[in-house]
Amino acid sequence: MLAVHVLNGPNLNLLGTREPATYGAVTLAGVEARLRARALAADVELGFSQTNFEGELVTLVQKAGLAGAGIIINAGAYTHTSVALRDAIKGTEALAIEVHVSNVHAREEFRHHSFMAPVCVGVICGFGVASYDLAFDAIVPLLRQRAKPAA
Ligand code: DQA
């Protein structure tokens, strides 16, 4: 069975109450519930985690990547600072999509750069929590394609 792991970094546990004008009112549990419904319909196993610790996020990326699962990652502020996360995605050859709730390019300049983006298949940002749904819909066909035996 295909698997997708949704990995959330620092402060995303505060989704729903943190800066609602920027991040909206849906909680992380709400994001998970929406994705569980999608995963069920697509017959995909879903992993969903959140951590405030960079090293733990690296370990989660490694585990998902080495298991061949697709990764949807909102690394929060570590997006803009972490070479270790980039190396974990690259080093495990993980199929990963970077997501953000907010449009990071319409915000402060320090949010415009992502260390992970070059080693992800794509980046989805600015659609509120629907960024996760869009990433899920994008990653499933890519995983199915990758799982196909070479002709
Ligand atoms: C975020 C954007 C990041 O710049 C910020 O540090 C976050 C949330 C987003 O989902 O919009 O924590 O990743």
Short mmCIF file of C-alpha atoms and ligand atoms in Angstrom, two decimals:
data_model
loop_
_atom_site.label_atom_id
_atom_site.label_comp_id
_atom_site.label_asym_id
_atom_site.label_seq_id
_atom_site.Cartn_x
_atom_site.Cartn_y
_atom_site.Cartn_z
CA MET A 1 0.00 0.00 0.00
CA LEU A 2 1.31 3.46 -0.84
CA ALA A 3 2.09 5.67 2.14
CA VAL A 4 2.28 9.42 2.62
CA HIS A 5 3.77 10.97 5.73
CA VAL A 6 2.76 14.51 6.59
CA LEU A 7 5.47 16.11 8.71
CA ASN A 8 4.96 19.37 10.56
CA GLY A 9 7.66 21.44 12.18
CA PRO A 10 7.83 24.06 14.93
CA ASN A 11 4.81 26.03 16.05
CA LEU A 12 2.41 24.19 13.76
CA ASN A 13 0.88 22.69 16.90
CA LEU A 14 -0.45 26.21 17.44
CA LEU A 15 -2.35 26.25 14.15
CA GLY A 16 -5.88 27.58 14.67
CA THR A 17 -4.92 29.97 17.46
CA ARG A 18 -1.58 31.39 16.28
CA GLU A 19 -1.75 34.57 14.18
CA PRO A 20 -5.17 33.68 12.73
CA ALA A 21 -5.00 36.52 10.19
CA THR A 22 -2.01 34.75 8.62
CA TYR A 23 -2.69 31.08 9.31
CA GLY A 24 -6.49 30.89 9.64
CA ALA A 25 -8.69 29.15 12.19
CA VAL A 26 -8.29 25.47 11.30
CA THR A 27 -6.28 23.47 13.85
CA LEU A 28 -3.63 20.89 13.03
CA ALA A 29 -6.09 18.19 14.14
CA GLY A 30 -8.49 19.65 11.56
CA VAL A 31 -5.79 19.40 8.87
CA GLU A 32 -5.18 15.78 9.83
CA ALA A 33 -8.91 14.95 9.69
CA ARG A 34 -9.21 16.41 6.17
CA LEU A 35 -6.19 14.43 5.00
CA ARG A 36 -7.41 11.19 6.63
CA ALA A 37 -10.62 11.45 4.59
CA ARG A 38 -8.59 11.98 1.41
CA ALA A 39 -6.22 9.12 2.22
CA LEU A 40 -9.12 6.76 2.84
CA ALA A 41 -10.69 7.65 -0.50
CA ALA A 42 -7.35 7.20 -2.31
CA ASP A 43 -6.49 3.95 -0.46
CA VAL A 44 -3.26 5.43 0.84
CA GLU A 45 -1.77 4.94 4.31
CA LEU A 46 -1.33 8.25 6.10
CA GLY A 47 1.24 9.18 8.73
CA PHE A 48 0.86 12.53 10.45
CA SER A 49 3.28 14.08 12.95
CA GLN A 50 4.39 17.35 14.44
CA THR A 51 7.53 18.25 16.36
CA ASN A 52 9.17 21.43 17.55
CA PHE A 53 12.65 19.84 17.34
CA GLU A 54 14.80 20.00 14.23
CA GLY A 55 16.63 16.70 14.86
CA GLU A 56 13.35 14.88 15.39
CA LEU A 57 12.05 16.27 12.10
CA VAL A 58 15.25 15.02 10.41
CA THR A 59 14.66 11.54 11.88
CA LEU A 60 11.03 11.56 10.69
CA VAL A 61 12.15 12.54 7.18
CA GLN A 62 14.76 9.77 7.19
CA LYS A 63 12.28 7.13 8.36
CA ALA A 64 9.61 8.09 5.81
CA GLY A 65 12.14 8.51 3.01
CA LEU A 66 13.89 5.19 3.62
CA ALA A 67 10.50 3.43 3.84
CA GLY A 68 9.66 4.77 0.37
CA ALA A 69 6.76 6.86 1.63
CA GLY A 70 5.90 10.18 0.04
CA ILE A 71 6.53 13.19 2.27
CA ILE A 72 4.46 16.34 2.60
CA ILE A 73 6.47 18.65 4.79
CA ASN A 74 5.67 21.96 6.42
CA ALA A 75 8.92 22.57 8.23
CA GLY A 76 7.76 25.97 9.53
CA ALA A 77 10.70 28.26 10.24
CA TYR A 78 13.22 25.41 9.70
CA THR A 79 12.37 25.72 6.01
CA HIS A 80 14.41 28.89 5.95
CA THR A 81 17.31 27.70 8.11
CA SER A 82 17.85 23.95 7.97
CA VAL A 83 20.51 22.40 5.76
CA ALA A 84 20.02 19.18 7.77
CA LEU A 85 16.43 18.80 6.56
CA ARG A 86 17.50 19.35 2.98
CA ASP A 87 20.23 16.74 3.37
CA ALA A 88 17.74 14.24 4.88
CA ILE A 89 15.39 14.58 1.88
CA LYS A 90 18.25 14.40 -0.62
CA GLY A 91 20.08 11.62 1.23
CA THR A 92 17.06 9.31 1.38
CA GLU A 93 15.91 10.18 -2.16
CA ALA A 94 12.52 10.92 -0.68
CA LEU A 95 9.69 12.08 -2.91
CA ALA A 96 8.76 15.23 -1.03
CA ILE A 97 6.51 18.25 -1.45
CA GLU A 98 7.09 21.38 0.63
CA VAL A 99 3.95 23.12 1.85
CA HIS A 100 3.11 26.33 3.66
CA VAL A 101 -0.21 27.62 4.85
CA SER A 102 0.74 31.24 4.15
CA ASN A 103 2.20 32.70 0.97
CA VAL A 104 5.78 32.96 2.19
CA HIS A 105 6.73 35.04 -0.87
CA ALA A 106 4.29 37.76 0.10
CA ARG A 107 5.83 38.01 3.57
CA GLU A 108 9.18 39.02 5.08
CA GLU A 109 12.22 38.52 2.89
CA PHE A 110 13.75 35.94 5.24
CA ARG A 111 10.82 33.64 4.38
CA HIS A 112 11.51 33.80 0.64
CA HIS A 113 14.40 31.36 0.77
CA SER A 114 13.91 27.64 1.32
CA PHE A 115 16.79 25.22 1.80
CA MET A 116 14.45 22.31 1.02
CA ALA A 117 12.71 23.52 -2.13
CA PRO A 118 15.51 22.45 -4.54
CA VAL A 119 15.34 18.83 -3.32
CA CYS A 120 11.52 18.66 -3.32
CA VAL A 121 9.45 17.85 -6.40
CA GLY A 122 7.49 21.05 -5.79
CA VAL A 123 6.31 23.68 -3.37
CA ILE A 124 2.71 24.63 -2.56
CA CYS A 125 2.07 27.73 -0.46
CA GLY A 126 -0.51 30.38 0.16
CA PHE A 127 -3.74 28.38 -0.03
CA GLY A 128 -4.32 28.21 3.71
CA VAL A 129 -4.68 24.67 5.04
CA ALA A 130 -5.83 23.64 1.54
CA SER A 131 -2.10 23.71 0.67
CA TYR A 132 -1.92 20.30 2.40
CA ASP A 133 -4.88 18.94 0.42
CA LEU A 134 -3.38 20.15 -2.86
CA ALA A 135 -0.05 18.55 -1.95
CA PHE A 136 -1.77 15.26 -1.16
CA ASP A 137 -3.59 15.30 -4.51
CA ALA A 138 -0.27 16.03 -6.25
CA ILE A 139 1.87 13.44 -4.51
CA VAL A 140 -0.39 10.39 -4.87
CA PRO A 141 -0.13 10.08 -8.68
CA LEU A 142 3.63 10.65 -8.46
CA LEU A 143 3.95 7.84 -5.91
CA ARG A 144 1.79 5.53 -8.04
CA GLN A 145 3.98 6.32 -11.04
CA ARG A 146 7.15 5.63 -9.06
CA ALA A 147 5.73 2.32 -7.74
CA LYS A 148 5.10 1.03 -11.28
CA PRO A 149 7.59 -1.61 -12.43
CA ALA A 150 9.80 -0.38 -15.29
CA ALA A 151 8.36 -1.46 -18.64
C1 DQA B 1 4.85 28.47 7.53
C2 DQA B 1 5.65 29.67 7.00
C3 DQA B 1 6.95 29.82 7.76
O1 DQA B 1 7.67 30.94 7.29
C4 DQA B 1 6.69 30.02 9.25
O2 DQA B 1 7.90 30.08 9.96
C5 DQA B 1 5.79 28.98 9.81
C6 DQA B 1 4.63 28.56 9.03
C7 DQA B 1 3.48 28.35 6.85
O3 DQA B 1 2.89 27.27 6.92
O4 DQA B 1 2.97 29.33 6.29
O5 DQA B 1 5.95 28.52 10.94
O6 DQA B 1 5.58 27.29 7.23
#
